PDB file of C-alpha atoms in Angstrom:
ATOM      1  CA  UNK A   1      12.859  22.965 -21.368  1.00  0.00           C
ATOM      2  CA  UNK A   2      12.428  19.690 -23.144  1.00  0.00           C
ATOM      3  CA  UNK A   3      14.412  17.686 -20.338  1.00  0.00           C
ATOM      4  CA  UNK A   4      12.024  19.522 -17.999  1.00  0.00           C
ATOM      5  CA  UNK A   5       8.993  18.574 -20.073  1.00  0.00           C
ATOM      6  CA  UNK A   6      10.334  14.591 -20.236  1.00  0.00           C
ATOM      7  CA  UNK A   7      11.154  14.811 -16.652  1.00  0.00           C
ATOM      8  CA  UNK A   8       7.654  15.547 -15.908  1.00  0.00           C
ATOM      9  CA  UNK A   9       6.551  12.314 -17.937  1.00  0.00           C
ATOM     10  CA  UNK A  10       8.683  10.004 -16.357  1.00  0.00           C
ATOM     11  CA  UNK A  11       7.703  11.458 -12.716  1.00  0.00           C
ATOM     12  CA  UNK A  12       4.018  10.935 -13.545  1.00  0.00           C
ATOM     13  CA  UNK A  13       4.318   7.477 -14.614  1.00  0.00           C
ATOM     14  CA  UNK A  14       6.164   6.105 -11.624  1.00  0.00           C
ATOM     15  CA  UNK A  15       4.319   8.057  -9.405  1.00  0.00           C
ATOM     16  CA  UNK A  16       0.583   6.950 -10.850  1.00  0.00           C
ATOM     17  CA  UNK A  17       1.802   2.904 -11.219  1.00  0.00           C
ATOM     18  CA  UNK A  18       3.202   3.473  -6.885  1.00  0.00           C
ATOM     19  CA  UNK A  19       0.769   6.076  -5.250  1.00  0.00           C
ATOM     20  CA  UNK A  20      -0.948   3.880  -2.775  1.00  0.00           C
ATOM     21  CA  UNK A  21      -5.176   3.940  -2.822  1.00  0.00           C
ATOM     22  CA  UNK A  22      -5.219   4.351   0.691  1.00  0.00           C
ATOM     23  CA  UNK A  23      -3.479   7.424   0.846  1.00  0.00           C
ATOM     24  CA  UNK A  24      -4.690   8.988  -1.781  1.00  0.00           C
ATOM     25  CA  UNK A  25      -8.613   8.094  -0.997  1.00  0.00           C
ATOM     26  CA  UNK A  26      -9.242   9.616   2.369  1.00  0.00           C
ATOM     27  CA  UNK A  27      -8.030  12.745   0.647  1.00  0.00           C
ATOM     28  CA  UNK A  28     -10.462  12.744  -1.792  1.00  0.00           C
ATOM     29  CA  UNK A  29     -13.279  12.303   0.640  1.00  0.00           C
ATOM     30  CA  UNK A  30     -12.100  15.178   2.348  1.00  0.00           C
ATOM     31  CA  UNK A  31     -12.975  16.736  -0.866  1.00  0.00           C
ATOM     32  CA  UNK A  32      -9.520  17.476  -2.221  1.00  0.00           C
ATOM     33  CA  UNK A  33      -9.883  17.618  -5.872  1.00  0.00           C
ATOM     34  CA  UNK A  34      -6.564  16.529  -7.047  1.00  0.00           C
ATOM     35  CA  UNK A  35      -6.942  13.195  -5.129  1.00  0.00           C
ATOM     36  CA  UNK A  36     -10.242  12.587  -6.974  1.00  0.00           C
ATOM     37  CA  UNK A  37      -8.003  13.730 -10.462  1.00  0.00           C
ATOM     38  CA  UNK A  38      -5.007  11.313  -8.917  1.00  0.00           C
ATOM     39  CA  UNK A  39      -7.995   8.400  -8.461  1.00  0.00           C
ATOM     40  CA  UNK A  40      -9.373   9.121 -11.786  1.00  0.00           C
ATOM     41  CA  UNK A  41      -5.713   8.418 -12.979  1.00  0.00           C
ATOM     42  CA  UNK A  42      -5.020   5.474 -10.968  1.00  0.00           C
ATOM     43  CA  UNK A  43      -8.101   3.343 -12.382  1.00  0.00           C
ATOM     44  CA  UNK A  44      -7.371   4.371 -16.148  1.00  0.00           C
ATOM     45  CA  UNK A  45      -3.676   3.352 -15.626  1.00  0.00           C
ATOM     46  CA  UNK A  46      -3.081   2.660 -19.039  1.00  0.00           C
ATOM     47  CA  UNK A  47      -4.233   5.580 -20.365  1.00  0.00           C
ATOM     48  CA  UNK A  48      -1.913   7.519 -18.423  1.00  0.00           C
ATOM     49  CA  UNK A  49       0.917   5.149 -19.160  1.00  0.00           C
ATOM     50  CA  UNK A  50       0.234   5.636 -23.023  1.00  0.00           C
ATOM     51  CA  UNK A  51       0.008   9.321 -22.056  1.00  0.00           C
ATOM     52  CA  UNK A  52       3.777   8.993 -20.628  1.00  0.00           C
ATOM     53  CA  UNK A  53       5.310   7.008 -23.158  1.00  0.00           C
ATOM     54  CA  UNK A  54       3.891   9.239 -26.186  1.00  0.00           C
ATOM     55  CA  UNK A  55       5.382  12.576 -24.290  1.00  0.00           C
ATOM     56  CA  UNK A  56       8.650  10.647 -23.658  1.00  0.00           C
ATOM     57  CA  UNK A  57       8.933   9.241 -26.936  1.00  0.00           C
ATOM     58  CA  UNK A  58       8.230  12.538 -28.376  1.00  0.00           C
ATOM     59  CA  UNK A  59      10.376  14.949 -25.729  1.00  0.00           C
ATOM     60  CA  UNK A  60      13.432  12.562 -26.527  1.00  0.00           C
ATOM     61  CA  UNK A  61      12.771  12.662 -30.300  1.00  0.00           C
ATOM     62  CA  UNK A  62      13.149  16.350 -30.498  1.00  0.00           C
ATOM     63  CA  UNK A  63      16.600  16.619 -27.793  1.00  0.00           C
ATOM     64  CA  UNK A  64      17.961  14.179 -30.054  1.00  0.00           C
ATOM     65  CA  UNK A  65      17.181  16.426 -33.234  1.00  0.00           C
ATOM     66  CA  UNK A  66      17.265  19.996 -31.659  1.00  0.00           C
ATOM     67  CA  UNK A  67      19.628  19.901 -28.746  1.00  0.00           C
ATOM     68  CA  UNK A  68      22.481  17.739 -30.050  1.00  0.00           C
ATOM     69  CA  UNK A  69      22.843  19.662 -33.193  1.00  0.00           C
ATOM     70  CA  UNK A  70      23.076  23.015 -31.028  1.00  0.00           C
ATOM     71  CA  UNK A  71      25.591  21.943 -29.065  1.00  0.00           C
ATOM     72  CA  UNK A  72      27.391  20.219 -31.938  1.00  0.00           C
ATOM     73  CA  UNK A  73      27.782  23.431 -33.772  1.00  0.00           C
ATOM     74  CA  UNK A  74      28.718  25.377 -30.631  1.00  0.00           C
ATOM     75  CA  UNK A  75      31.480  22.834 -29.725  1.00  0.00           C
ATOM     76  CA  UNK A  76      32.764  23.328 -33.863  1.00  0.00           C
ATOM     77  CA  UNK A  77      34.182  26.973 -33.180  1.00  0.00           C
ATOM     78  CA  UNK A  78      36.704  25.898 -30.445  1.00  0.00           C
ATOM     79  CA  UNK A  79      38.011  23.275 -31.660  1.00  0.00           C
ATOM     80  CA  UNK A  80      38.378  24.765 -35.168  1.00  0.00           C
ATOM     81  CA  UNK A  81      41.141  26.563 -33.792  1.00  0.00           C
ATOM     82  CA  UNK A  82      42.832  23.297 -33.081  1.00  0.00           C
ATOM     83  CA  UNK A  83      43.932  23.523 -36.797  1.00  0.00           C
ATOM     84  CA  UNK A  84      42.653  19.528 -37.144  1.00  0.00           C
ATOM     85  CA  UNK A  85      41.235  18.729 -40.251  1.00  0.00           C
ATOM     86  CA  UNK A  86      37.015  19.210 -40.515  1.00  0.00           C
ATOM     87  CA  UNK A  87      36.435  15.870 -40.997  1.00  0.00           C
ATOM     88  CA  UNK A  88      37.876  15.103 -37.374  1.00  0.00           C
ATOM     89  CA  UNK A  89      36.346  18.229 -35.941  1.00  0.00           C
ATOM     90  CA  UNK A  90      32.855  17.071 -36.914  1.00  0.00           C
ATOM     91  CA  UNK A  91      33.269  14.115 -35.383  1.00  0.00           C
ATOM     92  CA  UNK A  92      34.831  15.107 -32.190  1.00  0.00           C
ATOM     93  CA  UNK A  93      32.112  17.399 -31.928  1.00  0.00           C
ATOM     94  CA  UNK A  94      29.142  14.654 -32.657  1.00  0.00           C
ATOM     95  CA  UNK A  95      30.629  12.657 -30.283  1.00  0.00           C
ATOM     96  CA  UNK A  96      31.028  15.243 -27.284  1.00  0.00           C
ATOM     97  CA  UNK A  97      27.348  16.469 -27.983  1.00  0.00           C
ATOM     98  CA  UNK A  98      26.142  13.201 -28.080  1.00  0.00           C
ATOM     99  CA  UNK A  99      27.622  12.288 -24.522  1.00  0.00           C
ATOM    100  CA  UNK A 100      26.720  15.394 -23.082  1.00  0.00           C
ATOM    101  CA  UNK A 101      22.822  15.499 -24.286  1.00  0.00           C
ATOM    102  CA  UNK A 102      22.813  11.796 -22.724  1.00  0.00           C
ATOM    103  CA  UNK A 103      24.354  12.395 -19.915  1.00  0.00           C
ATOM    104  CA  UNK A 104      22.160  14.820 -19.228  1.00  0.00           C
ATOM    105  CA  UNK A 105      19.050  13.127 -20.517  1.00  0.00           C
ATOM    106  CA  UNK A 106      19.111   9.807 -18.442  1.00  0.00           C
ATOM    107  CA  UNK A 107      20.422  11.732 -15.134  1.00  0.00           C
ATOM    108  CA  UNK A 108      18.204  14.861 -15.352  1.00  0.00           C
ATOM    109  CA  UNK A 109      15.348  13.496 -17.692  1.00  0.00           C
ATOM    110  CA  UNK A 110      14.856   9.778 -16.332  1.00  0.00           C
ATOM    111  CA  UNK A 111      16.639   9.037 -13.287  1.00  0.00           C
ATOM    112  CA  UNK A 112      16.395  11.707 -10.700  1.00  0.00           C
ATOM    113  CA  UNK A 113      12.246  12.286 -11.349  1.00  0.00           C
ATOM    114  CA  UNK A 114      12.005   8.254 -11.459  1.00  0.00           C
ATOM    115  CA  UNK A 115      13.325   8.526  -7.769  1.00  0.00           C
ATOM    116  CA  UNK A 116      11.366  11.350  -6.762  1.00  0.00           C
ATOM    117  CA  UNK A 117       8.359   9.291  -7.732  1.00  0.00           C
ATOM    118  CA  UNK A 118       9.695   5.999  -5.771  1.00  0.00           C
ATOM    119  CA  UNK A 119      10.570   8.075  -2.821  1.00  0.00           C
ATOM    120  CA  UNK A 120       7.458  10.296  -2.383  1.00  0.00           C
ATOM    121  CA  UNK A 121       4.643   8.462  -4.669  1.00  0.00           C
ATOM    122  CA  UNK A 122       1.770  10.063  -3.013  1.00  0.00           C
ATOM    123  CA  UNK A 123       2.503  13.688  -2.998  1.00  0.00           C
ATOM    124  CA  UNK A 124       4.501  13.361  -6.498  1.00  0.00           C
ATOM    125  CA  UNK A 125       1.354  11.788  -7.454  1.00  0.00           C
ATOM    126  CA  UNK A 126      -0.969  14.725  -6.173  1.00  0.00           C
ATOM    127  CA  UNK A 127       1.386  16.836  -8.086  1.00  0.00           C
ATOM    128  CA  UNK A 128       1.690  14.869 -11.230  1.00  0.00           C
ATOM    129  CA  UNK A 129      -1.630  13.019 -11.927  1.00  0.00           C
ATOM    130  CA  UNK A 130      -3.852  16.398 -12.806  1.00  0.00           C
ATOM    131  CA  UNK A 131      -1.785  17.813 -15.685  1.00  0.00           C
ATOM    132  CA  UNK A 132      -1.255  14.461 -16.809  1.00  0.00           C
ATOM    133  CA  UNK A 133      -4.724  13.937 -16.448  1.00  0.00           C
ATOM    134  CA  UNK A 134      -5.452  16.780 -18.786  1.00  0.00           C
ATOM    135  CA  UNK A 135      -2.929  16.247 -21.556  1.00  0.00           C
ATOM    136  CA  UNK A 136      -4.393  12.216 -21.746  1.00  0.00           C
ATOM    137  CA  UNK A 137      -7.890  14.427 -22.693  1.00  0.00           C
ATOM    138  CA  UNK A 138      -6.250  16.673 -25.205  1.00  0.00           C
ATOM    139  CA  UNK A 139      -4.638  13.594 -26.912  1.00  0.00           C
ATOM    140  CA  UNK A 140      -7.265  10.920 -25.809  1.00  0.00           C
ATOM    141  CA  UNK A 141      -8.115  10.072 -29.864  1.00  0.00           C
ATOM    142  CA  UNK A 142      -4.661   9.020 -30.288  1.00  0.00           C
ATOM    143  CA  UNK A 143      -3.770   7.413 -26.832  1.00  0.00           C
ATOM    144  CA  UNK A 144      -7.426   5.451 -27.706  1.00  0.00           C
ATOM    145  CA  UNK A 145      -5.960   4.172 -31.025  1.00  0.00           C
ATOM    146  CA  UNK A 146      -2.586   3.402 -29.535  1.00  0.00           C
ATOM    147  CA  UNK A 147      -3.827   1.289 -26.472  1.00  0.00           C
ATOM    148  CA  UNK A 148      -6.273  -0.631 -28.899  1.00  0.00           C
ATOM    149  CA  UNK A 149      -3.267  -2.016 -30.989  1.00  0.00           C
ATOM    150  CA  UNK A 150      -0.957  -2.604 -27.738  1.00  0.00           C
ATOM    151  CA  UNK A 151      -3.995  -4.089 -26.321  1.00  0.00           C
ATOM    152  CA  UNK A 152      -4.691  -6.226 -29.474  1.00  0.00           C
ATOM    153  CA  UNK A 153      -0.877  -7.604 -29.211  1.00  0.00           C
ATOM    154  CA  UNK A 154      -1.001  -8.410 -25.570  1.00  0.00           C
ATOM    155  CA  UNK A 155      -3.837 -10.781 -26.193  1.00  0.00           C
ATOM    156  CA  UNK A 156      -2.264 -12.096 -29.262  1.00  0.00           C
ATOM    157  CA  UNK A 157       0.569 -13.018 -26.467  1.00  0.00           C
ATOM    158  CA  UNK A 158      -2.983 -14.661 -24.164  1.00  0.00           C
ATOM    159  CA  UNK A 159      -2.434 -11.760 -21.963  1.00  0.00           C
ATOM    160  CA  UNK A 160      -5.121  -9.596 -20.554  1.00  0.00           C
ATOM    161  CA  UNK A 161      -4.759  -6.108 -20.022  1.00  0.00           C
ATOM    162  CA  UNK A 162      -5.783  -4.270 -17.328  1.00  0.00           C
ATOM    163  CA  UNK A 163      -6.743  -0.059 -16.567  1.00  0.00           C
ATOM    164  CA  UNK A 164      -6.187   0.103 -12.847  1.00  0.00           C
ATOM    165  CA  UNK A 165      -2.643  -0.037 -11.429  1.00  0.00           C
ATOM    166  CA  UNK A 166      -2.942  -3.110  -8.967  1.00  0.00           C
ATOM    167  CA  UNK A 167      -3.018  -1.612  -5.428  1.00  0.00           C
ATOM    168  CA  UNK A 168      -4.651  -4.982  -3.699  1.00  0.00           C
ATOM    169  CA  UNK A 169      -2.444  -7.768  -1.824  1.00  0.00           C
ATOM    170  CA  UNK A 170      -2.771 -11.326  -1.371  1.00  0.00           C
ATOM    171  CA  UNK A 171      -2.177 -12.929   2.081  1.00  0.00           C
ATOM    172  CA  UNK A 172       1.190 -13.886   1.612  1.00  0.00           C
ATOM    173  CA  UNK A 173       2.157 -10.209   0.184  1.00  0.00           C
ATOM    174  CA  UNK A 174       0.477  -8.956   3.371  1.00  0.00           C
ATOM    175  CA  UNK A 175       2.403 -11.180   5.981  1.00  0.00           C
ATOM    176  CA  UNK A 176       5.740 -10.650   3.828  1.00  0.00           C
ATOM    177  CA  UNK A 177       5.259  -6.743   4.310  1.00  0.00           C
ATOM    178  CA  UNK A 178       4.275  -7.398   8.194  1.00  0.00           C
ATOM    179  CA  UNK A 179       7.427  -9.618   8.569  1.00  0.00           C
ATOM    180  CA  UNK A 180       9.643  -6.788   6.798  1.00  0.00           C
ATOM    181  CA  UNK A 181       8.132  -3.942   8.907  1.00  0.00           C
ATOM    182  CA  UNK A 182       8.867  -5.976  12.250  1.00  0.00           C
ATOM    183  CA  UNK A 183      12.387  -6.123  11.173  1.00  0.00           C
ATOM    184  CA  UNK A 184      12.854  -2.860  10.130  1.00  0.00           C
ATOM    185  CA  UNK A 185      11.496  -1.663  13.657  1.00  0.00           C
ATOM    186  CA  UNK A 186       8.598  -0.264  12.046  1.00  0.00           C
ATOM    187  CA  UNK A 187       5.913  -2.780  14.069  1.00  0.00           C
ATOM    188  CA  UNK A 188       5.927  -4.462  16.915  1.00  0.00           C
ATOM    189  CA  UNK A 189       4.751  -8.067  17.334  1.00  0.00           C
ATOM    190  CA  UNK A 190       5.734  -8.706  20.605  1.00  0.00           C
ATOM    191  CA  UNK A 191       2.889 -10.771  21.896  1.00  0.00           C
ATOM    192  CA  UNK A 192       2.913 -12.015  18.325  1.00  0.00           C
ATOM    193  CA  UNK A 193      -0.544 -11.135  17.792  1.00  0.00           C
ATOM    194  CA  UNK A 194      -0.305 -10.325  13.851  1.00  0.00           C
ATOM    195  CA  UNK A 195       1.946 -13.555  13.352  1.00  0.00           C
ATOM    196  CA  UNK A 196      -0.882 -15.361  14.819  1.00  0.00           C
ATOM    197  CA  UNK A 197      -3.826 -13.629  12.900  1.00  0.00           C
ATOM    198  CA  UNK A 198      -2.446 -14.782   9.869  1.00  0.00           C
ATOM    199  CA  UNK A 199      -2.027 -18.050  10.867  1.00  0.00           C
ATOM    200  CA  UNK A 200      -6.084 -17.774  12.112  1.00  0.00           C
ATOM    201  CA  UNK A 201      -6.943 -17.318   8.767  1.00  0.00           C
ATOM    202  CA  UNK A 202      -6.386 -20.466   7.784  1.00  0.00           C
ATOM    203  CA  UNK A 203      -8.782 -22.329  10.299  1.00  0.00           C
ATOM    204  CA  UNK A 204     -12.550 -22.619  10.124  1.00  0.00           C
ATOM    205  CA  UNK A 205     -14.762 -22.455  13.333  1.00  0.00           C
ATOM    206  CA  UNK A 206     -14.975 -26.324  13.328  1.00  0.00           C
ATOM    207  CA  UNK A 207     -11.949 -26.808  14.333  1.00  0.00           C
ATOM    208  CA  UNK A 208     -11.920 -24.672  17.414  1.00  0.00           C
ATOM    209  CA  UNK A 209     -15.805 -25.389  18.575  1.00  0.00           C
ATOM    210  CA  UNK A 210     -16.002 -27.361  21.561  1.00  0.00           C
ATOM    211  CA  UNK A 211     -19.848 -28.528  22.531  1.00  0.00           C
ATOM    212  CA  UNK A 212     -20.989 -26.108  25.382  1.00  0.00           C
ATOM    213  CA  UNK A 213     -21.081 -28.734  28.089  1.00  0.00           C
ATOM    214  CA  UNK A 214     -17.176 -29.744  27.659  1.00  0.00           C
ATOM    215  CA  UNK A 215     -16.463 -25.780  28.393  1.00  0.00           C
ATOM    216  CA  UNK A 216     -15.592 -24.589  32.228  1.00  0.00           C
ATOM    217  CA  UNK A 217     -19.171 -22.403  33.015  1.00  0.00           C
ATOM    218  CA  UNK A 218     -20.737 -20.540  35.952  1.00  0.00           C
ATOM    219  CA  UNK A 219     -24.264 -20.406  36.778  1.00  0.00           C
ATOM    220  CA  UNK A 220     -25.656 -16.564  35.973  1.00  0.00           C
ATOM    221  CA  UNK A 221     -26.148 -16.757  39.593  1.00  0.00           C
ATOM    222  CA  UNK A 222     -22.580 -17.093  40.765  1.00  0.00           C
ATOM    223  CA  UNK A 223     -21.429 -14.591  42.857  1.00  0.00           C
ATOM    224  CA  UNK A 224     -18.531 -12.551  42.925  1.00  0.00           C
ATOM    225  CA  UNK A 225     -16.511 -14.511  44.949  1.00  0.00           C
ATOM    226  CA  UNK A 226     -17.551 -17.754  43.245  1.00  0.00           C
ATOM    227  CA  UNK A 227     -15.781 -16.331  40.101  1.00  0.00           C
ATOM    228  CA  UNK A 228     -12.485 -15.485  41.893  1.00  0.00           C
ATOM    229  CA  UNK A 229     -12.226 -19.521  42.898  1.00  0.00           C
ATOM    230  CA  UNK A 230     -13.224 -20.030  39.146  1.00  0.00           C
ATOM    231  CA  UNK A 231     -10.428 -17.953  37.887  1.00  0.00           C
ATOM    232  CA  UNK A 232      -8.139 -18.502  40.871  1.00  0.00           C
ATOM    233  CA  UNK A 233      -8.545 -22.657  40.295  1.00  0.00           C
ATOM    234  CA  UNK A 234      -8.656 -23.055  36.702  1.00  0.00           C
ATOM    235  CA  UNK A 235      -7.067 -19.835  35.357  1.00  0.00           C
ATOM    236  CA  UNK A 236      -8.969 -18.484  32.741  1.00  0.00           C
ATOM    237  CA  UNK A 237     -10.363 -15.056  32.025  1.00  0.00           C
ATOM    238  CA  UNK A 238     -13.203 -15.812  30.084  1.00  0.00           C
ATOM    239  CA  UNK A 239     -16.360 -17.722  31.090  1.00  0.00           C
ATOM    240  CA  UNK A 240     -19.171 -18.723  29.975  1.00  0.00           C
ATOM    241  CA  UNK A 241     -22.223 -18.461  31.759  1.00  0.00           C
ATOM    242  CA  UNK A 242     -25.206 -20.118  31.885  1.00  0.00           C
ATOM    243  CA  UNK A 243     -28.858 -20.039  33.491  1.00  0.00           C
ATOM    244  CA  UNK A 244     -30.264 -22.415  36.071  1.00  0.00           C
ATOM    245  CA  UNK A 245     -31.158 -25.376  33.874  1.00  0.00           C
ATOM    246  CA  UNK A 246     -27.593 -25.146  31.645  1.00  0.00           C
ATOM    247  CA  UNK A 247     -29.345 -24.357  28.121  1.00  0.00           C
ATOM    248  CA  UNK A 248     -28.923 -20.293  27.720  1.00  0.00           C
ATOM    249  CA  UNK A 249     -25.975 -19.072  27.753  1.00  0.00           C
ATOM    250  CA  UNK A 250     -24.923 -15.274  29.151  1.00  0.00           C
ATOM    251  CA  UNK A 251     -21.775 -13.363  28.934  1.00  0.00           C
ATOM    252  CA  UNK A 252     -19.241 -12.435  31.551  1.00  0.00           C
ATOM    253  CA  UNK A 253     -15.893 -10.952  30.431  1.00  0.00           C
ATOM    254  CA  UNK A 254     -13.098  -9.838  32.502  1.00  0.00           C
ATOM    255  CA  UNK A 255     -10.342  -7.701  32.402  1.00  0.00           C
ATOM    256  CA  UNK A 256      -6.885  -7.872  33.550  1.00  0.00           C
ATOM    257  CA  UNK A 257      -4.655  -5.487  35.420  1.00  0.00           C
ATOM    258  CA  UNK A 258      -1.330  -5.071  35.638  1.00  0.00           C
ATOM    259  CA  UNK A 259      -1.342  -3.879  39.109  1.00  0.00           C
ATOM    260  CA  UNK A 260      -3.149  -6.497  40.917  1.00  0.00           C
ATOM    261  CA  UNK A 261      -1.840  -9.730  42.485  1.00  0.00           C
ATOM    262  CA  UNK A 262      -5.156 -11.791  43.306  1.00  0.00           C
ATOM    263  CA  UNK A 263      -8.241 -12.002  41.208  1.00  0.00           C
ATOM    264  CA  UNK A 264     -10.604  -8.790  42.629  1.00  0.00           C
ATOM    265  CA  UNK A 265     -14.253  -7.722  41.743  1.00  0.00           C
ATOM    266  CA  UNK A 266     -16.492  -5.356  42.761  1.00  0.00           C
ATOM    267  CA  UNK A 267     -19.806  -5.895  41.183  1.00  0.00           C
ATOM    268  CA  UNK A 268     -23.066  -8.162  41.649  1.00  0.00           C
ATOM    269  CA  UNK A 269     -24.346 -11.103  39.865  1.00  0.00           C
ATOM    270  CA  UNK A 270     -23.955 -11.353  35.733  1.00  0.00           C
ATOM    271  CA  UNK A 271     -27.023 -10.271  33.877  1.00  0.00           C
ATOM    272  CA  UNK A 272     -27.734 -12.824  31.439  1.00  0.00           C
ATOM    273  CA  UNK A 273     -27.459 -12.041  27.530  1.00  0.00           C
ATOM    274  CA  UNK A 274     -29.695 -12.190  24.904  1.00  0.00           C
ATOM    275  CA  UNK A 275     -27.193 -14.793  22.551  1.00  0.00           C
ATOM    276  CA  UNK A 276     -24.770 -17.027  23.142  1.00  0.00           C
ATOM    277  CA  UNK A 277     -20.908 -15.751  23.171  1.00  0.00           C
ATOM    278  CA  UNK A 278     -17.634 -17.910  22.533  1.00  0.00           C
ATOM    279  CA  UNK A 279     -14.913 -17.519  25.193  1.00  0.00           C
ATOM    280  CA  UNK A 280     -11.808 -17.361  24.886  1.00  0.00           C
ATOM    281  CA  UNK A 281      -9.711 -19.097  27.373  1.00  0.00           C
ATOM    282  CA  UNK A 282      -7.154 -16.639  27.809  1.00  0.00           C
ATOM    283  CA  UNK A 283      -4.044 -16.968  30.720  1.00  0.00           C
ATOM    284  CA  UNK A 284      -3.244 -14.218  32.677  1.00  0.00           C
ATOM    285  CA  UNK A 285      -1.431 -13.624  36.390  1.00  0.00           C
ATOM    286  CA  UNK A 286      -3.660 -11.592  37.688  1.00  0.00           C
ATOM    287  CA  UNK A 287      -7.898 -10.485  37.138  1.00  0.00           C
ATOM    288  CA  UNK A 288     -10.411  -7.776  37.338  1.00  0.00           C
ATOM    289  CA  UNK A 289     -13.668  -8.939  37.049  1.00  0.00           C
ATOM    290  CA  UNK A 290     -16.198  -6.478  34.906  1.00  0.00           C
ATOM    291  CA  UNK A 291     -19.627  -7.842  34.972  1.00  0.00           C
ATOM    292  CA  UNK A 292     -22.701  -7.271  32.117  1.00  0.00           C
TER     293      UNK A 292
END
C-alpha cells in the first residue's frame, strides 16, 4: 500500500513537470474537466511539486519504520533455527530486510512510475494531476509555508522561482527538435522548406525589397498568351501586375502542375487588386495560369 501510495507521487510529478500544453489544452476546450484540473496543475507547478515531495518524503518515512521492521521480524524465525548466535541473527535479518524494502522501493516506488510518466506524460498526467490536485488543497497551509522558505533560499542563491512548468521553446530548441524529427523519420524536409523558414527568421523585409520598377511586371491588360511568353522567357511563376500608367499594382498568381509540359491558361485578362502584393519569383518546369 505505501509503495503504491509513493508510486503515485513520483508518477504525478514527472508527469505534471513533461505533459505538454498543447495536448493537454484542446482537451480542455472540449470541456474535459480533468484537462482543465491537469492545466490548473501545470501553472501552479510548484505547488504540486511540494505536494510530491511531502507525500514521498512521508510514504518513504513510514516503509522505512513499518515495513522493514515487519519483515525483519519475519526473517528472525527461520534463521533462528540456524542455531547462530542472536546477535548475528539480528543482523542478518536487518540487513536482508533492508535490501529487500529497497529493492523494492526504488524499482516499484520510483523507477517504474518515473517511466510511465516519461513515456506517456499526457495521459499519466490526465490520470495523475486531479487527485494530486486535491491532496495540494487538503494540505495547501503547509505546502504554502514550505514553498515560502524554499522560495526564500532560492533567492538567497539570486534565483527566481517560478509556478508554471516551462512548456515554451526558443528558436534554436525549435530547429534542434525539427532537425531530430527529420532524422528520426518523423518529418520530412525534402524541399527543405522548414530548414529554410528558420533561416527566414532571421531577415527583415529590407533586405529582400526590390523597388517595383526593377521587378519583371505585366500590364493588367496582358492577355493570356502574353503571360505564357512571360513565364515561358523568364521563368517565373509569380508576377506582378500593374495598370496602364505603371503606379497600381494587381495580383496574378499561378499554379503549377505536375502533369503539364508547356505553360497553359484558360482564363481572360487579370482583374486588378485593391493593394499591392509581393511576388515571389518561384522556378518551376511547367505552369497553370489561375487568374483574379
Amino acid at each position: 500500500m505505501l509503495l503504491a501510495v509513493n508510486a503515485f507521487f513520483v508518477g504525478a510529478e514527472f508527469a505534471v513537470i513533461s505533459a505538454k500544453r498543447s495536448q493537454i489544452e484542446p482537451r480542455a476546450e472540449e470541456g474535459s474537466r480533468a484537462a482543465r484540473i491537469t492545466l490548473f496543475a501545470m501553472e501552479h507547478a510548484t505547488l504540486m511539486l511540494a505536494t510530491t515531495q511531502l507525500g514521498i518524503t512521508v510514504c518513504s518515512l513510514l516503509i522505512l519504520n513499518v515495513s522493514e521492521p515487519a519483515i525483519h521480524h519475519l526473517l528472525e524465525i527461520p534463521l533462528g533455527a540456524t542455531g547462530l548466535p542472536e546477535e548475528a541473527i539480528s543482523t542478518i535479518a536487518f540487513v536482508i530486510a533492508l535490501l529487500i524494502v529497497s529493492f523494492l522501493h526504488v524499482v516499484l516506488g520510483e523507477m517504474v512510475p518515473k517511466n510511465i510518466s516519461f513515456s506517456v506524460p499526457d495521459r499519466a498526467a490526465l490520470l495523475l494531476a486531479p487527485p494530486l490536485v486535491g491532496i495540494a488543497r487538503v494540505v495547501k497551509p503547509l505546502i504554502v509555508a514550505l514553498n515560502a522558505i524554499s522560495n526564500a533560499v532560492l533567492r538567497l542563491a539570486k534565483v527566481e522561482p517560478k509556478d508554471e512548468a516551462a512548456s515554451a521553446f526558443t528558436l534554436d530548441e525549435v530547429q534542434g527538435i525539427v532537425d531530430q524529427s527529420t532524422r528520426e523519420g518523423l518529418l520530412e524536409d525534402r524541399t527543405g522548406a522548414l530548414t529554410a523558414a528558420f533561416e527566414f527568421t532571421g531577415k527583415k523585409v529590407q533586405d529582400i525589397a526590390i523597388p517595383l520598377d526593377a521587378l519583371v511586371s505585366l500590364p493588367e491588360t496582358a492577355s493570356p498568351s502574353e503571360v505564357e511568353r512571360a513565364v515561358a522567357r523568364h521563368g517565373f511563376s509569380r508576377y506582378v501586375i500593374v495598370d496602364e500608367a505603371g503606379s497600381r499594382p494587381a495580383t496574378c498568381t499561378s499554379r503549377t502542375s505536375s502533369t503539364s509540359t508547356r505553360p497553359t491558361s484558360s482564363c481572360g485578362p487579370c482583374r486588378p487588386s485593391g493593394s499591392a502584393s509581393w511576388c515571389r519569383s518561384s522556378r518551376a518546369p511547367s505552369w497553370r495560369m489561375r487568374w483574379r
